[in-house]
Amino acid sequence: MKFSVATNFQPDLIPAIKGYPVAELFGKLPSDSVGGGRASFMLAPLGQEQFKAHVREAGKNGIGFNYLINPACMDNREFTRQGQAALDQLLDFVDGCGVTAVTVSLPFLLPIIKKRHPRLKVRVGVYARVDCVAKARFWEDLGADCITLESIAINRDFAMLQAIRQAVQLELQLIANSNCMIFCPLSGQHMVNLSHASQKGHASRGFMIDYCALRCSAQKLADPTLYLRSEFIRPEDLGSYTELGFNSFKILERGAPTPVLTERVRAYSEGRFSGNLLDLIQPYGYKREPGKGKGRLSGLRRFARYFLRPGVINFAGLVRLKRLAEKRGLIEELEGTPVYLDNAKLDGFLAGFREMDCRKSDCARCGYCASWTEKALRVDPLYRDEMLRLYRDAFEEMYSGELWD
């Protein structure tokens, strides 16, 4: 078993995960000419020299590095002379740093990289949405070295997982600890929004209201069964996937503090975890370390860099959105634990999916995840009510147009 682990580029990360079966780290510069799977404001500031040093340090410890060239959309720049020049410049930089692999989601990019930079392994990212045999074979025939399957569609579809594994010979990877809703209707928009929010030269200049994240986090509080109607793989359940021939797993999240990432690597390496499962699978709501002040977007200078857009958005409304996001833990660490998913009470949960087809099921009638939610999940009712009021007001401002007046 091996892991591909998100990097936060902090100097204490590599020593902390050394000794675990980490084959590679993955990440990228906060912005570049192609963009990627996270908005720039979600990532810590990072210069090219710091990036190079981090890649070198990983290599010294026997850990590869996977650079993400994985946007869902490049604004058609890939078909222009200027866009091609910028892509070449980025690939030259990445190759020169000693990166061992790159991840793409756009088919046009894979043969370009294979021809111009044959040393690099090319992995297919989750934004390519590979969720069936035909798509997997397409990418294998194109020359991919590895495919990360679309977790929201098939992490719990064991028949499809087995069919894909038997159909192709290349490495297949699963995301272990994502908490997106299965078959999420927001995912397509979210992928494109995030891609442009880290693309240098884009008209948005890194500005993005993360509506999809706000809507998703609101829906989970409104209907807590969505915490379980999700794609996550518990550390205790990895064996159900290795039995099918899956031995490569991806561990998120790039914006997580080092203690959080280290705990995730440890839990999945040892195949066990005791506590709040959301600490492993949720991409926000990290606990604030004792004695540590606020971080991420709390500084006014950093907030202004990405969000201060006179004439684009109502500033007062934007500040209200920021406060909501902070209180929900979307852009700041939390001091309490308003939502607790007891991992110990989920033993046996995954087994039920072997006998059902979620793609054809009406969750409201099925009730399987609802019964486990009642057993394993606790939500602070006061926090829930307060946050749902804040979400309601925020969405009303968006839908009415008041946020932009």
Tab-separated table of C-alpha atoms in Angstrom:
chain	number	residue	atom	x	y	z
A	1	MET	CA	0.000	0.000	0.000
A	2	LYS	CA	1.239	3.496	-0.803
A	3	PHE	CA	0.003	7.026	-0.298
A	4	SER	CA	0.091	10.240	-2.274
A	5	VAL	CA	-0.148	13.009	0.311
A	6	ALA	CA	-1.102	16.665	-0.010
A	7	THR	CA	1.648	19.080	0.974
A	8	ASN	CA	1.196	22.393	2.734
A	9	PHE	CA	4.860	23.225	1.950
A	10	GLN	CA	5.633	23.701	5.629
A	11	PRO	CA	9.168	22.640	6.681
A	12	ASP	CA	7.867	20.403	9.474
A	13	LEU	CA	5.715	18.208	7.195
A	14	ILE	CA	8.334	15.932	5.629
A	15	PRO	CA	10.017	15.007	8.933
A	16	ALA	CA	6.572	14.317	10.432
A	17	ILE	CA	5.492	11.824	7.753
A	18	LYS	CA	8.873	10.192	7.258
A	19	GLY	CA	8.672	6.468	7.930
A	20	TYR	CA	5.114	6.066	6.671
A	21	PRO	CA	4.424	4.553	3.196
A	22	VAL	CA	4.301	7.944	1.465
A	23	ALA	CA	5.354	7.524	-2.166
A	24	GLU	CA	4.875	11.157	-3.154
A	25	LEU	CA	3.666	14.573	-2.112
A	26	PHE	CA	1.381	16.557	-4.377
A	27	GLY	CA	0.818	20.270	-4.712
A	28	LYS	CA	1.606	23.305	-6.842
A	29	LEU	CA	2.350	26.998	-6.764
A	30	PRO	CA	-0.594	29.094	-5.492
A	31	SER	CA	-1.085	30.366	-9.031
A	32	ASP	CA	0.397	29.603	-12.429
A	33	SER	CA	-0.514	29.936	-16.106
A	34	VAL	CA	-2.822	26.894	-16.163
A	35	GLY	CA	-4.585	27.054	-12.781
A	36	GLY	CA	-5.551	24.041	-10.714
A	37	GLY	CA	-7.882	22.341	-8.314
A	38	ARG	CA	-7.802	24.910	-5.514
A	39	ALA	CA	-8.237	28.676	-5.497
A	40	SER	CA	-5.128	30.722	-4.684
A	41	PHE	CA	-6.698	32.169	-1.546
A	42	MET	CA	-7.027	28.644	-0.120
A	43	LEU	CA	-3.271	28.045	-0.246
A	44	ALA	CA	-0.360	29.507	1.688
A	45	PRO	CA	1.922	31.998	-0.121
A	46	LEU	CA	4.769	30.172	-1.859
A	47	GLY	CA	7.642	31.342	-4.063
A	48	GLN	CA	9.542	29.336	-6.665
A	49	GLU	CA	12.670	28.983	-4.533
A	50	GLN	CA	10.667	27.683	-1.583
A	51	PHE	CA	8.940	25.254	-3.947
A	52	LYS	CA	12.268	23.978	-5.313
A	53	ALA	CA	13.656	23.483	-1.817
A	54	HIS	CA	10.589	21.511	-0.753
A	55	VAL	CA	10.827	19.196	-3.779
A	56	ARG	CA	14.536	18.627	-3.103
A	57	GLU	CA	13.882	17.876	0.571
A	58	ALA	CA	11.196	15.354	-0.358
A	59	GLY	CA	13.595	13.654	-2.776
A	60	LYS	CA	16.308	13.409	-0.118
A	61	ASN	CA	13.839	11.473	2.002
A	62	GLY	CA	12.866	9.106	-0.797
A	63	ILE	CA	9.556	10.851	-1.520
A	64	GLY	CA	8.575	11.870	-5.051
A	65	PHE	CA	6.691	15.018	-5.984
A	66	ASN	CA	3.580	15.318	-8.144
A	67	TYR	CA	2.919	18.793	-9.581
A	68	LEU	CA	-0.732	19.504	-10.322
A	69	ILE	CA	-1.514	20.790	-13.799
A	70	ASN	CA	-5.098	19.803	-13.243
A	71	PRO	CA	-7.606	22.548	-14.071
A	72	ALA	CA	-11.022	21.570	-15.351
A	73	CYS	CA	-10.824	24.487	-17.783
A	74	MET	CA	-8.019	26.676	-19.184
A	75	ASP	CA	-10.261	29.227	-20.901
A	76	ASN	CA	-9.136	27.728	-24.252
A	77	ARG	CA	-5.685	29.252	-23.729
A	78	GLU	CA	-4.112	25.881	-24.431
A	79	PHE	CA	-4.976	26.407	-28.107
A	80	THR	CA	-3.196	29.748	-28.420
A	81	ARG	CA	0.444	30.601	-29.075
A	82	GLN	CA	0.633	32.599	-25.860
A	83	GLY	CA	-0.967	29.809	-23.846
A	84	GLN	CA	1.393	27.210	-25.307
A	85	ALA	CA	4.413	29.373	-24.502
A	86	ALA	CA	3.245	29.770	-20.915
A	87	LEU	CA	2.620	26.019	-20.634
A	88	ASP	CA	6.134	25.265	-21.935
A	89	GLN	CA	7.631	27.682	-19.444
A	90	LEU	CA	5.760	26.040	-16.564
A	91	LEU	CA	6.700	22.519	-17.651
A	92	ASP	CA	10.373	23.503	-18.031
A	93	PHE	CA	10.312	24.889	-14.498
A	94	VAL	CA	8.581	21.819	-13.062
A	95	ASP	CA	10.893	19.370	-14.834
A	96	GLY	CA	13.940	21.380	-13.808
A	97	CYS	CA	12.941	21.232	-10.135
A	98	GLY	CA	13.149	17.439	-10.092
A	99	VAL	CA	9.410	16.831	-9.932
A	100	THR	CA	8.711	13.151	-10.630
A	101	ALA	CA	5.126	13.337	-11.931
A	102	VAL	CA	2.424	15.741	-12.994
A	103	THR	CA	-1.344	15.426	-12.790
A	104	VAL	CA	-3.620	16.526	-15.631
A	105	SER	CA	-7.369	16.515	-16.158
A	106	LEU	CA	-7.554	17.776	-19.752
A	107	PRO	CA	-6.863	15.109	-22.426
A	108	PHE	CA	-5.042	17.593	-24.688
A	109	LEU	CA	-2.304	18.106	-22.109
A	110	LEU	CA	-1.258	14.488	-21.638
A	111	PRO	CA	0.342	13.812	-25.051
A	112	ILE	CA	1.949	17.265	-24.958
A	113	ILE	CA	3.725	16.426	-21.705
A	114	LYS	CA	4.661	12.925	-22.850
A	115	LYS	CA	6.257	14.307	-26.022
A	116	ARG	CA	7.988	17.372	-24.595
A	117	HIS	CA	8.941	16.043	-21.149
A	118	PRO	CA	9.162	12.241	-21.413
A	119	ARG	CA	10.910	11.927	-18.026
A	120	LEU	CA	7.732	12.948	-16.205
A	121	LYS	CA	5.100	10.419	-15.222
A	122	VAL	CA	1.621	11.686	-16.062
A	123	ARG	CA	-1.245	11.022	-13.691
A	124	VAL	CA	-4.908	11.686	-14.438
A	125	GLY	CA	-6.679	13.740	-11.787
A	126	VAL	CA	-10.129	13.437	-10.290
A	127	TYR	CA	-11.274	16.449	-12.332
A	128	ALA	CA	-11.129	14.189	-15.415
A	129	ARG	CA	-14.137	12.416	-13.848
A	130	VAL	CA	-13.135	8.863	-14.707
A	131	ASP	CA	-16.016	6.778	-13.391
A	132	CYS	CA	-16.419	3.906	-15.864
A	133	VAL	CA	-14.448	1.403	-17.926
A	134	ALA	CA	-14.643	3.371	-21.190
A	135	LYS	CA	-13.079	6.496	-19.669
A	136	ALA	CA	-10.346	4.507	-17.947
A	137	ARG	CA	-9.436	2.758	-21.191
A	138	PHE	CA	-9.392	6.083	-23.035
A	139	TRP	CA	-6.754	7.491	-20.683
A	140	GLU	CA	-4.735	4.263	-20.662
A	141	ASP	CA	-4.646	4.283	-24.462
A	142	LEU	CA	-3.591	7.938	-24.378
A	143	GLY	CA	-0.533	6.977	-22.341
A	144	ALA	CA	-1.433	7.793	-18.748
A	145	ASP	CA	0.652	6.204	-15.996
A	146	CYS	CA	-2.014	6.414	-13.301
A	147	ILE	CA	-5.661	7.424	-12.949
A	148	THR	CA	-7.279	8.848	-9.830
A	149	LEU	CA	-10.881	7.698	-10.136
A	150	GLU	CA	-13.770	10.086	-9.522
A	151	SER	CA	-14.490	9.361	-5.893
A	152	ILE	CA	-17.923	11.004	-5.686
A	153	ALA	CA	-19.301	8.587	-8.247
A	154	ILE	CA	-17.690	5.224	-7.507
A	155	ASN	CA	-15.924	5.015	-4.140
A	156	ARG	CA	-18.895	2.968	-2.924
A	157	ASP	CA	-19.739	1.290	-6.219
A	158	PHE	CA	-17.826	-1.956	-5.752
A	159	ALA	CA	-19.064	-3.523	-8.979
A	160	MET	CA	-17.774	-0.590	-11.016
A	161	LEU	CA	-14.493	-0.473	-9.127
A	162	GLN	CA	-13.924	-4.134	-9.850
A	163	ALA	CA	-14.855	-3.715	-13.522
A	164	ILE	CA	-12.405	-0.845	-14.008
A	165	ARG	CA	-9.628	-2.642	-12.142
A	166	GLN	CA	-10.038	-5.700	-14.350
A	167	ALA	CA	-10.229	-3.666	-17.564
A	168	VAL	CA	-6.976	-1.685	-17.379
A	169	GLN	CA	-3.366	-2.443	-16.442
A	170	LEU	CA	-2.128	0.972	-15.315
A	171	GLU	CA	-2.032	2.160	-11.713
A	172	LEU	CA	-5.403	3.184	-10.278
A	173	GLN	CA	-5.685	5.496	-7.293
A	174	LEU	CA	-8.558	6.262	-4.938
A	175	ILE	CA	-9.070	9.367	-2.819
A	176	ALA	CA	-9.383	8.090	0.731
A	177	ASN	CA	-10.473	11.045	2.802
A	178	SER	CA	-12.714	13.369	0.855
A	179	ASN	CA	-16.141	14.261	2.236
A	180	CYS	CA	-17.936	15.489	-0.887
A	181	MET	CA	-21.527	14.374	-1.369
A	182	ILE	CA	-21.891	11.351	-3.625
A	183	PHE	CA	-23.068	12.314	-7.117
A	184	CYS	CA	-22.653	15.960	-6.065
A	185	PRO	CA	-24.567	18.221	-8.504
A	186	LEU	CA	-22.277	21.117	-7.575
A	187	SER	CA	-19.031	19.406	-8.560
A	188	GLY	CA	-18.903	20.460	-12.215
A	189	GLN	CA	-19.316	24.145	-11.433
A	190	HIS	CA	-16.966	23.897	-8.461
A	191	MET	CA	-14.160	22.401	-10.532
A	192	VAL	CA	-14.309	25.206	-13.083
A	193	ASN	CA	-14.657	27.946	-10.463
A	194	LEU	CA	-11.598	26.707	-8.572
A	195	SER	CA	-9.546	26.252	-11.732
A	196	HIS	CA	-9.870	29.873	-12.817
A	197	ALA	CA	-9.312	31.163	-9.280
A	198	SER	CA	-5.670	30.021	-9.429
A	199	GLN	CA	-4.969	30.880	-13.075
A	200	LYS	CA	-2.525	33.729	-13.639
A	201	GLY	CA	-3.774	36.373	-16.032
A	202	HIS	CA	-7.420	35.409	-15.689
A	203	ALA	CA	-9.868	38.299	-15.593
A	204	SER	CA	-10.970	37.333	-12.080
A	205	ARG	CA	-7.460	37.986	-10.693
A	206	GLY	CA	-7.942	35.212	-8.148
A	207	PHE	CA	-11.291	36.523	-6.940
A	208	MET	CA	-13.921	33.907	-6.202
A	209	ILE	CA	-16.990	33.596	-4.031
A	210	ASP	CA	-16.900	29.888	-3.216
A	211	TYR	CA	-20.632	29.415	-3.592
A	212	CYS	CA	-20.338	25.652	-4.008
A	213	ALA	CA	-18.457	25.200	-0.723
A	214	LEU	CA	-20.925	27.466	1.057
A	215	ARG	CA	-23.901	25.613	-0.382
A	216	CYS	CA	-22.419	22.190	0.408
A	217	SER	CA	-21.545	23.056	4.000
A	218	ALA	CA	-25.006	24.571	4.506
A	219	GLN	CA	-26.760	21.492	3.102
A	220	LYS	CA	-24.859	19.211	5.464
A	221	LEU	CA	-26.055	21.166	8.478
A	222	ALA	CA	-29.609	21.256	7.115
A	223	ASP	CA	-29.559	17.509	6.350
A	224	PRO	CA	-26.872	15.785	8.454
A	225	THR	CA	-27.331	12.482	6.586
A	226	LEU	CA	-25.195	14.100	3.873
A	227	TYR	CA	-22.154	13.685	6.101
A	228	LEU	CA	-22.524	9.942	5.517
A	229	ARG	CA	-24.008	10.107	2.008
A	230	SER	CA	-20.478	10.821	0.973
A	231	GLU	CA	-17.364	9.313	-0.620
A	232	PHE	CA	-14.978	8.860	2.315
A	233	ILE	CA	-13.092	5.660	3.028
A	234	ARG	CA	-12.445	4.989	6.722
A	235	PRO	CA	-8.930	3.811	7.633
A	236	GLU	CA	-10.501	0.571	8.928
A	237	ASP	CA	-12.111	-0.057	5.521
A	238	LEU	CA	-9.049	0.173	3.284
A	239	GLY	CA	-8.961	-3.626	3.161
A	240	SER	CA	-12.237	-3.687	1.241
A	241	TYR	CA	-10.447	-1.843	-1.562
A	242	THR	CA	-7.090	-3.609	-1.469
A	243	GLU	CA	-9.010	-6.869	-1.919
A	244	LEU	CA	-10.164	-5.502	-5.282
A	245	GLY	CA	-6.591	-4.654	-6.303
A	246	PHE	CA	-6.411	-0.996	-5.249
A	247	ASN	CA	-3.186	-0.256	-3.398
A	248	SER	CA	-2.664	3.455	-4.095
A	249	PHE	CA	-4.566	6.045	-2.076
A	250	LYS	CA	-4.591	9.824	-2.053
A	251	ILE	CA	-4.731	11.764	1.233
A	252	LEU	CA	-6.032	15.352	1.268
A	253	GLU	CA	-5.968	18.413	2.025
A	254	ARG	CA	-3.361	20.982	0.869
A	255	GLY	CA	-4.645	23.699	3.170
A	256	ALA	CA	-4.444	21.546	6.300
A	257	PRO	CA	-1.933	22.250	9.094
A	258	THR	CA	0.922	19.782	9.527
A	259	PRO	CA	-0.526	18.093	12.670
A	260	VAL	CA	-3.748	17.393	10.750
A	261	LEU	CA	-1.949	15.944	7.730
A	262	THR	CA	0.317	13.873	9.948
A	263	GLU	CA	-2.638	12.424	11.852
A	264	ARG	CA	-4.297	11.516	8.564
A	265	VAL	CA	-1.198	9.759	7.245
A	266	ARG	CA	-0.783	7.873	10.522
A	267	ALA	CA	-4.426	6.778	10.660
A	268	TYR	CA	-4.519	5.457	7.096
A	269	SER	CA	-1.098	3.827	7.421
A	270	GLU	CA	-2.145	1.973	10.586
A	271	GLY	CA	-5.710	1.297	9.388
A	272	ARG	CA	-7.371	2.590	12.525
A	273	PHE	CA	-8.592	5.818	14.060
A	274	SER	CA	-10.382	6.752	17.258
A	275	GLY	CA	-12.261	10.023	17.470
A	276	ASN	CA	-14.126	12.436	15.216
A	277	LEU	CA	-13.906	11.075	11.671
A	278	LEU	CA	-14.370	14.620	10.351
A	279	ASP	CA	-10.852	15.353	11.601
A	280	LEU	CA	-9.654	13.002	8.865
A	281	ILE	CA	-12.048	13.679	6.026
A	282	GLN	CA	-13.311	17.261	6.239
A	283	PRO	CA	-11.461	19.936	4.213
A	284	TYR	CA	-12.290	22.627	6.758
A	285	GLY	CA	-13.122	23.008	10.433
A	286	TYR	CA	-9.594	22.234	11.639
A	287	LYS	CA	-9.053	22.674	15.371
A	288	ARG	CA	-7.029	25.676	16.435
A	289	GLU	CA	-3.766	24.698	18.091
A	290	PRO	CA	-3.351	25.943	21.668
A	291	GLY	CA	-1.589	29.286	21.808
A	292	LYS	CA	-1.823	29.771	18.057
A	293	GLY	CA	-3.573	32.819	16.651
A	294	LYS	CA	-5.772	33.029	13.614
A	295	GLY	CA	-4.315	32.255	10.224
A	296	ARG	CA	-5.147	31.699	6.572
A	297	LEU	CA	-7.345	34.671	5.588
A	298	SER	CA	-7.502	36.538	8.881
A	299	GLY	CA	-4.859	39.100	7.901
A	300	LEU	CA	-6.359	42.193	6.281
A	301	ARG	CA	-3.584	42.437	3.705
A	302	ARG	CA	-4.087	38.875	2.475
A	303	PHE	CA	-7.869	39.236	2.537
A	304	ALA	CA	-7.669	42.475	0.557
A	305	ARG	CA	-5.353	40.906	-2.034
A	306	TYR	CA	-7.899	38.312	-3.099
A	307	PHE	CA	-11.250	39.862	-2.233
A	308	LEU	CA	-11.093	43.646	-2.248
A	309	ARG	CA	-12.659	44.466	-5.600
A	310	PRO	CA	-14.204	47.966	-5.623
A	311	GLY	CA	-17.007	48.131	-8.146
A	312	VAL	CA	-17.269	44.340	-8.348
A	313	ILE	CA	-18.961	43.369	-5.084
A	314	ASN	CA	-20.651	45.025	-2.131
A	315	PHE	CA	-17.905	45.252	0.495
A	316	ALA	CA	-20.246	45.100	3.509
A	317	GLY	CA	-21.828	41.930	2.138
A	318	LEU	CA	-18.390	40.471	1.485
A	319	VAL	CA	-17.365	41.091	5.098
A	320	ARG	CA	-20.534	39.300	6.268
A	321	LEU	CA	-19.620	36.329	4.062
A	322	LYS	CA	-16.121	36.312	5.539
A	323	ARG	CA	-17.497	36.199	9.073
A	324	LEU	CA	-19.819	33.330	8.149
A	325	ALA	CA	-16.942	31.397	6.588
A	326	GLU	CA	-14.770	31.977	9.645
A	327	LYS	CA	-17.470	30.829	12.052
A	328	ARG	CA	-18.069	27.695	9.974
A	329	GLY	CA	-14.346	26.927	9.865
A	330	LEU	CA	-14.134	27.280	6.096
A	331	ILE	CA	-11.262	29.784	6.198
A	332	GLU	CA	-10.204	29.683	9.846
A	333	GLU	CA	-9.540	27.050	12.497
A	334	LEU	CA	-12.272	26.356	15.048
A	335	GLU	CA	-11.963	26.375	18.823
A	336	GLY	CA	-14.835	23.958	19.488
A	337	THR	CA	-16.284	20.800	17.908
A	338	PRO	CA	-19.833	21.618	16.746
A	339	VAL	CA	-20.129	18.467	14.608
A	340	TYR	CA	-18.833	15.078	15.772
A	341	LEU	CA	-18.900	11.899	13.679
A	342	ASP	CA	-17.885	9.014	15.928
A	343	ASN	CA	-15.680	6.745	13.857
A	344	ALA	CA	-15.999	3.867	16.329
A	345	LYS	CA	-19.733	3.730	15.691
A	346	LEU	CA	-19.313	3.241	11.931
A	347	ASP	CA	-17.966	-0.311	12.036
A	348	GLY	CA	-20.025	-2.236	9.493
A	349	PHE	CA	-21.309	0.866	7.702
A	350	LEU	CA	-19.479	0.194	4.432
A	351	ALA	CA	-20.662	-3.411	4.194
A	352	GLY	CA	-24.209	-2.353	3.395
A	353	PHE	CA	-23.155	-0.743	0.126
A	354	ARG	CA	-22.188	-4.075	-1.366
A	355	GLU	CA	-25.898	-4.902	-1.562
A	356	MET	CA	-27.230	-1.613	-2.973
A	357	ASP	CA	-26.917	0.608	-6.017
A	358	CYS	CA	-26.844	4.196	-4.787
A	359	ARG	CA	-26.993	5.529	-8.339
A	360	LYS	CA	-30.477	4.083	-8.738
A	361	SER	CA	-31.674	4.676	-5.174
A	362	ASP	CA	-33.847	7.400	-3.701
A	363	CYS	CA	-32.026	8.277	-0.474
A	364	ALA	CA	-35.229	9.557	1.127
A	365	ARG	CA	-36.804	6.118	0.721
A	366	CYS	CA	-33.705	4.033	1.367
A	367	GLY	CA	-32.881	5.429	4.810
A	368	TYR	CA	-29.644	3.439	5.170
A	369	CYS	CA	-27.336	6.409	5.728
A	370	ALA	CA	-29.987	8.139	7.827
A	371	SER	CA	-30.045	5.260	10.288
A	372	TRP	CA	-26.251	5.339	10.659
A	373	THR	CA	-26.305	9.133	10.981
A	374	GLU	CA	-28.667	8.861	13.921
A	375	LYS	CA	-26.297	6.387	15.517
A	376	ALA	CA	-22.926	8.060	14.919
A	377	LEU	CA	-23.363	11.829	14.378
A	378	ARG	CA	-23.827	14.611	16.912
A	379	VAL	CA	-24.491	18.233	15.915
A	380	ASP	CA	-24.642	21.141	18.357
A	381	PRO	CA	-28.267	22.351	17.861
A	382	LEU	CA	-27.543	25.977	18.813
A	383	TYR	CA	-24.613	26.149	16.405
A	384	ARG	CA	-26.698	24.506	13.684
A	385	ASP	CA	-29.586	26.957	14.066
A	386	GLU	CA	-27.286	29.988	14.130
A	387	MET	CA	-25.322	28.896	11.076
A	388	LEU	CA	-28.425	28.043	9.058
A	389	ARG	CA	-29.748	31.573	9.701
A	390	LEU	CA	-26.439	33.039	8.510
A	391	TYR	CA	-26.462	30.842	5.400
A	392	ARG	CA	-30.067	31.774	4.638
A	393	ASP	CA	-29.242	35.491	4.818
A	394	ALA	CA	-26.101	35.067	2.712
A	395	PHE	CA	-27.861	33.160	-0.057
A	396	GLU	CA	-30.710	35.669	-0.065
A	397	GLU	CA	-28.175	38.448	-0.696
A	398	MET	CA	-26.712	36.471	-3.583
A	399	TYR	CA	-29.980	35.440	-5.223
A	400	SER	CA	-31.596	38.868	-4.928
A	401	GLY	CA	-28.508	40.603	-6.295
A	402	GLU	CA	-28.031	42.676	-3.148
A	403	LEU	CA	-24.491	41.333	-2.696
A	404	TRP	CA	-23.457	43.112	-5.895
A	405	ASP	CA	-25.526	46.324	-5.552
